[in-house]
Short mmCIF file of C-alpha atoms in Angstrom, two decimals:
data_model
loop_
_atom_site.label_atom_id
_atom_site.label_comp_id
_atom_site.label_asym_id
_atom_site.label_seq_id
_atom_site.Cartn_x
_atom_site.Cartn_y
_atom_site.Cartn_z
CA UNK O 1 -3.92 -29.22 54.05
CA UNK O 2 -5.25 -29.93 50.67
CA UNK O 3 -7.69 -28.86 47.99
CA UNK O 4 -10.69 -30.53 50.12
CA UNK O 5 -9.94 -30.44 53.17
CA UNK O 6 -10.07 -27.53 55.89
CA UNK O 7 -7.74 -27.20 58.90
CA UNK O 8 -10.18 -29.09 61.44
CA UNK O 9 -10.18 -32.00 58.41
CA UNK O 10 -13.46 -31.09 57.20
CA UNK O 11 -14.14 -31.76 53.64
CA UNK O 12 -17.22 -32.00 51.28
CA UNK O 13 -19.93 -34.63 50.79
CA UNK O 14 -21.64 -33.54 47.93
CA UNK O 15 -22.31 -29.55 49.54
CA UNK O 16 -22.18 -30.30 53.08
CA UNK O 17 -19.38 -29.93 55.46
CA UNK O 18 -18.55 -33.44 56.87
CA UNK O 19 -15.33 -34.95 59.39
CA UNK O 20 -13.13 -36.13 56.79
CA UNK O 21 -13.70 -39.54 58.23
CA UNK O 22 -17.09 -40.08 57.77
CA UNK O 23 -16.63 -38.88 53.75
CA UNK O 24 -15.28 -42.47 53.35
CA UNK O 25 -18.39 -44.13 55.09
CA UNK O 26 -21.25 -41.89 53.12
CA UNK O 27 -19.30 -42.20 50.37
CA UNK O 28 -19.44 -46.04 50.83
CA UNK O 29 -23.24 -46.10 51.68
CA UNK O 30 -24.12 -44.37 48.27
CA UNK O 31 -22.12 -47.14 46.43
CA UNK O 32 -23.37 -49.54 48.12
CA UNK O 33 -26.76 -48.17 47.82
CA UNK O 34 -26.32 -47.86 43.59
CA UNK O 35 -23.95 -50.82 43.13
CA UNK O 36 -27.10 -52.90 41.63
CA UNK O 37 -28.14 -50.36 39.81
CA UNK O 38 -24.91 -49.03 38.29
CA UNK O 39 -24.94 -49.45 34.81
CA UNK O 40 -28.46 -49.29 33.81
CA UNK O 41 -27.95 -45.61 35.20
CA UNK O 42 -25.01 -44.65 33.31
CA UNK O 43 -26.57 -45.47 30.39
CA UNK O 44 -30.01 -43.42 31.25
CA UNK O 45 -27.81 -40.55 32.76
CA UNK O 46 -25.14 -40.12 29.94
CA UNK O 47 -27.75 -41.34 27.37
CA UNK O 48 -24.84 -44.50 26.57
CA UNK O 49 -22.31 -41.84 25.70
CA UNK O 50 -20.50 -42.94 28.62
CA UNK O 51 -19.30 -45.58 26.48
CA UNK O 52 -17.57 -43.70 24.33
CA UNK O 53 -15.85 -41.59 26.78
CA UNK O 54 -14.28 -44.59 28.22
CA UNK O 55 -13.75 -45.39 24.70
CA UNK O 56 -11.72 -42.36 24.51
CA UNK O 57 -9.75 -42.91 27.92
CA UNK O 58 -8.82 -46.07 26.84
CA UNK O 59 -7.81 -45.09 23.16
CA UNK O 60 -5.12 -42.60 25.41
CA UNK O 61 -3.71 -44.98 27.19
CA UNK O 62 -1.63 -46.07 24.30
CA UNK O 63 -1.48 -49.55 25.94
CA UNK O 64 0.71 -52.58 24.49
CA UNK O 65 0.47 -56.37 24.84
CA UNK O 66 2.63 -57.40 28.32
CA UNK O 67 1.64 -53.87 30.09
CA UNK O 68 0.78 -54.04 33.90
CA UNK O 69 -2.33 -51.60 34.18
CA UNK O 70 -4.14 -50.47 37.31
CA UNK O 71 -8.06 -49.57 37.43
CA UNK O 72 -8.63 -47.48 40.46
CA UNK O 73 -12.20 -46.78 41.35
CA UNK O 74 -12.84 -49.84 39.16
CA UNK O 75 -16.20 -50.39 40.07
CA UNK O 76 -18.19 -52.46 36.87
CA UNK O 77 -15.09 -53.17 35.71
CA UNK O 78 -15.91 -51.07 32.45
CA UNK O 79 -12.55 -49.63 31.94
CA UNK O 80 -10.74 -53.29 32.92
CA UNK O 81 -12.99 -54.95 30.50
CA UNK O 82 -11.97 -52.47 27.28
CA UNK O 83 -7.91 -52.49 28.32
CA UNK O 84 -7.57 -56.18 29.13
CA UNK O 85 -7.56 -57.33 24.88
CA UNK O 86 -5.23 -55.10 24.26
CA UNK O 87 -2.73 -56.89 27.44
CA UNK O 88 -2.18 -59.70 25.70
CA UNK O 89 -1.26 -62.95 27.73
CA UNK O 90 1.86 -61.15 29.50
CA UNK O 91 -0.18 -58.45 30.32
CA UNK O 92 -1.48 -58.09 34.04
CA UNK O 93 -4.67 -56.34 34.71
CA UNK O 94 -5.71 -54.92 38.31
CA UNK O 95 -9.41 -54.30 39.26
CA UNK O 96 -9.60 -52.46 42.36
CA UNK O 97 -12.15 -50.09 44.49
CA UNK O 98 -12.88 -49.01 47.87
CA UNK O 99 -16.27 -50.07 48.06
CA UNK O 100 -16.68 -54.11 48.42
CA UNK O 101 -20.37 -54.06 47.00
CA UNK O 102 -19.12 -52.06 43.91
CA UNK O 103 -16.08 -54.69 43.33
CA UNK O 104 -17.38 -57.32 43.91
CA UNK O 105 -20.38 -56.34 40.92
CA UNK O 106 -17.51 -55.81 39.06
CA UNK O 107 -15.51 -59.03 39.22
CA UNK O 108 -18.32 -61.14 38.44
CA UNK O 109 -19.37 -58.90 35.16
CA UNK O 110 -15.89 -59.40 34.09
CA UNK O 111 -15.87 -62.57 34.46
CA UNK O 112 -19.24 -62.87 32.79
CA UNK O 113 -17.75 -60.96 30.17
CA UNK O 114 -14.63 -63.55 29.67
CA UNK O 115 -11.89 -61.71 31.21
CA UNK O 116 -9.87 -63.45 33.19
CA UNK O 117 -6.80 -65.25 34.08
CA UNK O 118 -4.08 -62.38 34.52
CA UNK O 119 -6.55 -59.82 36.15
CA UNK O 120 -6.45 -59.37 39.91
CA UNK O 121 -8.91 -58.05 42.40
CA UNK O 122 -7.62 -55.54 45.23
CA UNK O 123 -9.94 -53.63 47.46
CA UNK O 124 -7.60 -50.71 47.89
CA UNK O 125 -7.79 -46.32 49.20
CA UNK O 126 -7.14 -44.84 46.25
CA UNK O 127 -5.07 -42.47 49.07
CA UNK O 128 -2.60 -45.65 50.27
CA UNK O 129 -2.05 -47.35 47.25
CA UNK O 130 -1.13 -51.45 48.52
CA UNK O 131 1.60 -51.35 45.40
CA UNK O 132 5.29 -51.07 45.26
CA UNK O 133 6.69 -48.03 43.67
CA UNK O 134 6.92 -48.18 39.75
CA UNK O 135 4.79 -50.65 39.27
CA UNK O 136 2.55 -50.13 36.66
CA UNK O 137 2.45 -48.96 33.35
CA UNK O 138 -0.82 -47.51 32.97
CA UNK O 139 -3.37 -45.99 35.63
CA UNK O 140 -7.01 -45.48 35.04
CA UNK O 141 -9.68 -43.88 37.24
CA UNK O 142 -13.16 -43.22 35.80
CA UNK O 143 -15.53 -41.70 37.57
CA UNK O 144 -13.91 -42.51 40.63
CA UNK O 145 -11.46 -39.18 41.60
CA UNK O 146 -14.33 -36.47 43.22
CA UNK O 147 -15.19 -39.56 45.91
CA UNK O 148 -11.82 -39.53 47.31
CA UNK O 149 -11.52 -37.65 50.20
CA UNK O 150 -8.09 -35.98 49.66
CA UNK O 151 -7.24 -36.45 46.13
CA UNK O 152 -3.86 -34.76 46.58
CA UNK O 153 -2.65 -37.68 48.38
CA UNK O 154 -4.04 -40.19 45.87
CA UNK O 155 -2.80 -38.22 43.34
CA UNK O 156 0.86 -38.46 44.96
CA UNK O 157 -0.20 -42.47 45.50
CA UNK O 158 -0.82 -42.92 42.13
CA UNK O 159 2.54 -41.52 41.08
CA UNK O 160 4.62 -43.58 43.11
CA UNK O 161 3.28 -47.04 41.74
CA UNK O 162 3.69 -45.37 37.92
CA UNK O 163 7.16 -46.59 36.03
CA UNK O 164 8.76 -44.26 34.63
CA UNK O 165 7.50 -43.31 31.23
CA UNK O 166 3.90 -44.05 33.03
CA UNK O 167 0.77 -42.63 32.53
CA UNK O 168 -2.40 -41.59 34.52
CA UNK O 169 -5.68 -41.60 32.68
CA UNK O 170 -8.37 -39.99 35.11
CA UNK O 171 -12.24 -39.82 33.33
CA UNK O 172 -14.14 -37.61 35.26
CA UNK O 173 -17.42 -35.24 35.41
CA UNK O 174 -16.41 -31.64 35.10
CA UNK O 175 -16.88 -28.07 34.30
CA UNK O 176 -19.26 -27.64 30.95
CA UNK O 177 -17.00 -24.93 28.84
CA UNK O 178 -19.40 -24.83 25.95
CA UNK O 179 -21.75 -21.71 25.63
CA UNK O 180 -25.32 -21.43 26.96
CA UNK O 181 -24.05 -24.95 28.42
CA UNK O 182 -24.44 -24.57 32.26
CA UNK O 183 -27.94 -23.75 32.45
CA UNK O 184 -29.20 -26.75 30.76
CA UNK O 185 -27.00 -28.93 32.42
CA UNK O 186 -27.72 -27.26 36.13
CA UNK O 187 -31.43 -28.21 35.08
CA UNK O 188 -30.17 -31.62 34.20
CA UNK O 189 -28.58 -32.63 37.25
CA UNK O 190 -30.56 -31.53 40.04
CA UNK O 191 -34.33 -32.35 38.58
CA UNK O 192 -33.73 -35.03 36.10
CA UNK O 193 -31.03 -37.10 37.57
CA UNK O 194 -32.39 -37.25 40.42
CA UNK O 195 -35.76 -38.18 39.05
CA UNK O 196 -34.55 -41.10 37.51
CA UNK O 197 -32.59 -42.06 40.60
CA UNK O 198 -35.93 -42.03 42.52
CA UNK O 199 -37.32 -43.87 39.50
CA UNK O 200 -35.18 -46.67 38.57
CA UNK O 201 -32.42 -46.44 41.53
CA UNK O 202 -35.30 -45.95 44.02
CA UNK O 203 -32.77 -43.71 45.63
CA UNK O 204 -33.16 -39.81 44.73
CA UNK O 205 -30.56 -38.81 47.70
CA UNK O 206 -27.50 -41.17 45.72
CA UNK O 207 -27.99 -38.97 42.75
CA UNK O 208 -28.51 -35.78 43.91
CA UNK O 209 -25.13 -36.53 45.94
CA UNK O 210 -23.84 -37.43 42.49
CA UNK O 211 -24.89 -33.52 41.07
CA UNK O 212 -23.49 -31.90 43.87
CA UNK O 213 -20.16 -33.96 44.30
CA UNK O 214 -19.95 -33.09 40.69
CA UNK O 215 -19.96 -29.41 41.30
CA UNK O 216 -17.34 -29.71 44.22
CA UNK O 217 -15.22 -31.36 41.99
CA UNK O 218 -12.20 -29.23 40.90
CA UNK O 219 -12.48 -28.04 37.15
CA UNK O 220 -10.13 -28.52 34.22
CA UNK O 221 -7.31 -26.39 34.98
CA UNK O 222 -7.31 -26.82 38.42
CA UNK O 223 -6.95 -30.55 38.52
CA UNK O 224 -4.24 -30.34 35.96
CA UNK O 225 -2.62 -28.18 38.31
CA UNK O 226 -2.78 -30.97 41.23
CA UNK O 227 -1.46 -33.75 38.96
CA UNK O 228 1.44 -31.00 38.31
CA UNK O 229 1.67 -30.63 41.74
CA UNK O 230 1.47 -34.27 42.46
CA UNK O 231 4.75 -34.84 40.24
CA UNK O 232 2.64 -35.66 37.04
CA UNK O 233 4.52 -33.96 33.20
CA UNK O 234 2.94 -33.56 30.01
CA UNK O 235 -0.59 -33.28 31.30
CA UNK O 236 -3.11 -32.81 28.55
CA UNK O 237 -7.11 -32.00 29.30
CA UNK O 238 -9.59 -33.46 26.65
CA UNK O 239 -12.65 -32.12 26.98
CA UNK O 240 -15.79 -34.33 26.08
CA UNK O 241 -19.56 -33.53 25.48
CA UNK O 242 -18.81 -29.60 25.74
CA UNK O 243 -16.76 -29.79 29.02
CA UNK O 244 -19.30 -31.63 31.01
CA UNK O 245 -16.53 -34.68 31.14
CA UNK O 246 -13.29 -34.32 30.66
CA UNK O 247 -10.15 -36.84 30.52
CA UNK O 248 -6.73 -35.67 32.07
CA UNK O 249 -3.57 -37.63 31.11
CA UNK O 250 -0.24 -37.05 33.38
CA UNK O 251 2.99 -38.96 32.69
CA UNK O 252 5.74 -39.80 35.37
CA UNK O 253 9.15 -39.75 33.77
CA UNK C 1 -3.48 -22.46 15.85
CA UNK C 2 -3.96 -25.04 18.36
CA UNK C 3 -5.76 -28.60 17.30
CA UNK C 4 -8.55 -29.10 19.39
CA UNK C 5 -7.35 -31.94 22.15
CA UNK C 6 -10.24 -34.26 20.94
CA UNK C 7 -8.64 -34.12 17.44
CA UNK C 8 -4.58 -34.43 18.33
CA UNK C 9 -6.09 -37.64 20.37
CA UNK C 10 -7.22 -39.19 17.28
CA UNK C 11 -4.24 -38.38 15.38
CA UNK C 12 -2.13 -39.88 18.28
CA UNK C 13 -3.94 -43.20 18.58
CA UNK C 14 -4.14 -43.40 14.23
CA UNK C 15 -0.06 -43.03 14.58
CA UNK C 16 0.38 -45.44 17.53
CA UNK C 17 -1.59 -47.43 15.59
CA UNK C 18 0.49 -47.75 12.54
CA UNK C 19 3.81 -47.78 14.51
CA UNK C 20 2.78 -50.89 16.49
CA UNK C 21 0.99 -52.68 13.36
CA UNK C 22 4.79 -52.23 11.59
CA UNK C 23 6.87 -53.16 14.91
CA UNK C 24 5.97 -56.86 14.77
CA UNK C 25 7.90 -57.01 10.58
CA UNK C 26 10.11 -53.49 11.10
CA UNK C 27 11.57 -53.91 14.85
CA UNK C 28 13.76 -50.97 13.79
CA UNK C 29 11.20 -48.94 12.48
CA UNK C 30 11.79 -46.20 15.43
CA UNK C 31 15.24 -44.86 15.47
CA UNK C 32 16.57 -44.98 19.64
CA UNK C 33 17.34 -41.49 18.98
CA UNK C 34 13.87 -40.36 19.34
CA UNK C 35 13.70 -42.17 22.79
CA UNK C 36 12.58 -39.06 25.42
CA UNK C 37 12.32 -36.62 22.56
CA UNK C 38 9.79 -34.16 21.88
CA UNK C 39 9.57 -32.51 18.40
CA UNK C 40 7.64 -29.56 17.41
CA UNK C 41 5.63 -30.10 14.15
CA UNK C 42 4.59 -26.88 12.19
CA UNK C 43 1.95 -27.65 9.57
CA UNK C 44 2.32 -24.83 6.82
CA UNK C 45 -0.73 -23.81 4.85
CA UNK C 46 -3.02 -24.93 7.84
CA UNK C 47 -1.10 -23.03 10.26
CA UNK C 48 -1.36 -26.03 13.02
CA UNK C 49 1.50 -26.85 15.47
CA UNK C 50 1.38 -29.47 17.84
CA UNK C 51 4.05 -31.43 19.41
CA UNK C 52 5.17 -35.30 19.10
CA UNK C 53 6.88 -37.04 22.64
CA UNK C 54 8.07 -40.32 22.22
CA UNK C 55 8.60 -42.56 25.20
CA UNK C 56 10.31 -45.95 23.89
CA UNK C 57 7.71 -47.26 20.81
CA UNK C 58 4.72 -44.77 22.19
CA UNK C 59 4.13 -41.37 20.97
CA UNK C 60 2.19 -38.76 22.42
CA UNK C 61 0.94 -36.03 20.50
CA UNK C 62 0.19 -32.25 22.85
CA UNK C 63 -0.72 -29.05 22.04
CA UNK C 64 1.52 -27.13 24.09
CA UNK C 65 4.62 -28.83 25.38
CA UNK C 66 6.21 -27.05 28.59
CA UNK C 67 9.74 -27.21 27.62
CA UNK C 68 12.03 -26.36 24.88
CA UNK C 69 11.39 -29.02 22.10
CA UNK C 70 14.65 -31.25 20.91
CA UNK C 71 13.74 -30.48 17.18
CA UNK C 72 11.30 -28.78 14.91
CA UNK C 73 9.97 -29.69 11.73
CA UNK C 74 7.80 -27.48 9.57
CA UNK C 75 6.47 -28.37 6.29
CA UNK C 76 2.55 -29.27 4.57
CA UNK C 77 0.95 -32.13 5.43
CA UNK C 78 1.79 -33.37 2.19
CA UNK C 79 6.12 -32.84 1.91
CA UNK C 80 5.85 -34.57 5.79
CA UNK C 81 4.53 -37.31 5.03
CA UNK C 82 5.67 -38.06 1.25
CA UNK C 83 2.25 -38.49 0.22
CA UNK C 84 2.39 -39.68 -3.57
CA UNK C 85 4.63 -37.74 -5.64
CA UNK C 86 3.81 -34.52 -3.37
CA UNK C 87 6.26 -35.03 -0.84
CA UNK C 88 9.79 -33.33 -1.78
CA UNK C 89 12.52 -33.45 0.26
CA UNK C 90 13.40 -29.29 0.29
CA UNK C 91 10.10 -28.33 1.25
CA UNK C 92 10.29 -29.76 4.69
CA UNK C 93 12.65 -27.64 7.67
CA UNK C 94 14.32 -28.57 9.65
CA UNK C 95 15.83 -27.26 13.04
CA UNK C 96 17.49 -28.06 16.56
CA UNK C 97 18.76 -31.84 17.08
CA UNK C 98 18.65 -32.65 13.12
CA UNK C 99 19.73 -36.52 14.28
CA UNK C 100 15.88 -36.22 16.02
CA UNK C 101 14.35 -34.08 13.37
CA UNK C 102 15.49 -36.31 10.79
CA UNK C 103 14.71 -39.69 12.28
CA UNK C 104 11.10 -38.50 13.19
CA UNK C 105 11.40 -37.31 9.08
CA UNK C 106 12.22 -41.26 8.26
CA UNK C 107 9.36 -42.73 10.76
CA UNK C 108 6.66 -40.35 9.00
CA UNK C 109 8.09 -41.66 5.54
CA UNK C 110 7.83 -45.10 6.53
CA UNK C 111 4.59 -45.27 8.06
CA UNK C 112 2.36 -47.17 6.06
#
């Protein structure tokens, strides 16, 4: 049994109680449901400071020309797209996601975007990684971890296909630990964001599963405590915007 | 006192930054020795510790570091990194592994 899950393999869709099966499938319509409309929301939603936080993840990965990274939960590709200059020619870059409509968005925009060459595409569970064991240098997942059904087992996934001196990079909404910041941000997420979901996304149900997924995700200390768990040494929490994101980086040595 | 995380990132990718802008003309800038170390640095006048892991030519910077560290350094800003005609020698301690302690001493002095 895991974090998520209960003993009759119930987990959480946003706040309801759903068959762990059919998270995968509701997760998958909401993706496929905002896939079009991906980016245009990020940047309304995070008010483009989304870009720096991947800035930020990507700064921590400490990557160097020849590296073999994996982007899990890849979706636009906007992670893959700021690590692949810093691969060199030797480098390899893997794109992959769950969700087909997301993936697929992302492959062409990076290859709008020029990158190409030694990046692959691999629709991939996050919870059965299709790698061999030590495989890659880096891993990144942004915004990606609080869709997975049981993150223990991606967690342990994601260890196995690390080399040894390794490192996970997961970007992810989380708990705001600034003062007086909850209230404002409770507002936030379940008027506005779903306002402009209904608005631009024409989809008001994607974003208020977005809020609430948010708030079943687990907070700072407890997800270090999984990647611990998981096998993961050296984790480090960076908090960003007051808490409301956070970065956790694990190492497998 | 504890760096804020935000801040010992930036100071992590500024040093990874100058080690892998000298690797390409000084291959032996870092000394093997510091392979799988961790070192405890102990700022003196701004009371800041923090600790440095290095993993072949990357180093990671924490602010808490769950084992015992290989070496310690403690010393201002200034005698660690031989700033201008600050830096002196005696004013920077060292303890533990002094092989580690002292090659992380050489890196800081020859980072650029």
């Amino acid at each position: 049994m895991t974090e998520n899950q209960d003993k009759e393999g119930f987990t959480h869709f946003g706040y309801q109680n759903v068959p762990h099966r059919e998270k995968v499938h509701r997760v998958r319509e909401v993706f496929d449901s905002v896939a079009d409309n991906y980016d245009i929301m990020n940047d309304l939603m995070s008010i483009g400071l989304h870009r720096l936080w991947k800035n930020f993840t990507v700064a921590l990965c400490q990557l160097r020309p020849g590296q073999r990274v994996l982007d899990l939960a890849g979706g636009t590709g906007d992670l893959a797209k700021r690590m692949w200059p810093e691969l060199g020619d030797q480098g390899e870059l893997v794109l992959s996601d769950i969700n087909a409509a997301m993936l697929e968005h992302g492959r062409n925009r990076l290859l709008d975007d020029g990158v190409g060459g030694n990046v692959h595409v691999v629709q991939a569970n996050a919870e059965m990684l299709p790698f061999p064991d030590r495989y890659f240098d880096c891993m990144t997942i942004g915004f990606g971890l609080r869709n997975v059904t049981d993150k223990a087992a991606a967690l342990r996934s994601m260890y196995h296909c690390l080399k040894p001196g390794g490192r996970l990079l997961i970007l992810e909404f989380s708990k705001p630990v600034a003062p007086g910041l909850n209230k404002i941000y409770d507002l936030y997420s379940f008027s506005v964001l779903p306002a402009i979901g209904k608005l631009v996304a024409k989809d008001a149900d994607s974003y208020r599963y977005l809020a609430e997924s948010i708030r079943m995700h687990p907070d700072q200390s407890t997800l270090k405590g999984m990647m611990e768990e998981a096998g993961f040494e050296n984790c480090q929490v960076y908090n960003l915007a007051g808490g409301i994101v956070a970065v956790h980086r694990g190492f497998r040595f | 006192m504890k760096l804020p995380s935000v801040a010992l990132a930036a100071i992590e990718t500024a040093i990874n930054r100058l080690i892998q802008d000298q690797l390409d003309d000084t291959p032996d800038l870092i000394d093997p020795v510091l392979d799988q170390k961790a070192i405890c640095i102990d700022l003196e006048g701004l009371n800041l510790q923090f600790y440095m892991v290095f993993y072949g030519d990357v180093v990671t910077i924490m602010d808490d570091y769950p084992r015992q560290p290989d070496a310690s350094i403690r010393g201002t800003p200034l005698a660690l990194t031989g700033a201008g005609k600050f830096g002196n020698a005696s004013d920077v301690k060292l303890d533990g592994d002094l092989k580690v302690a002292q090659a992380l001493d050489l890196l800081l002095h020859k980072l650029e």
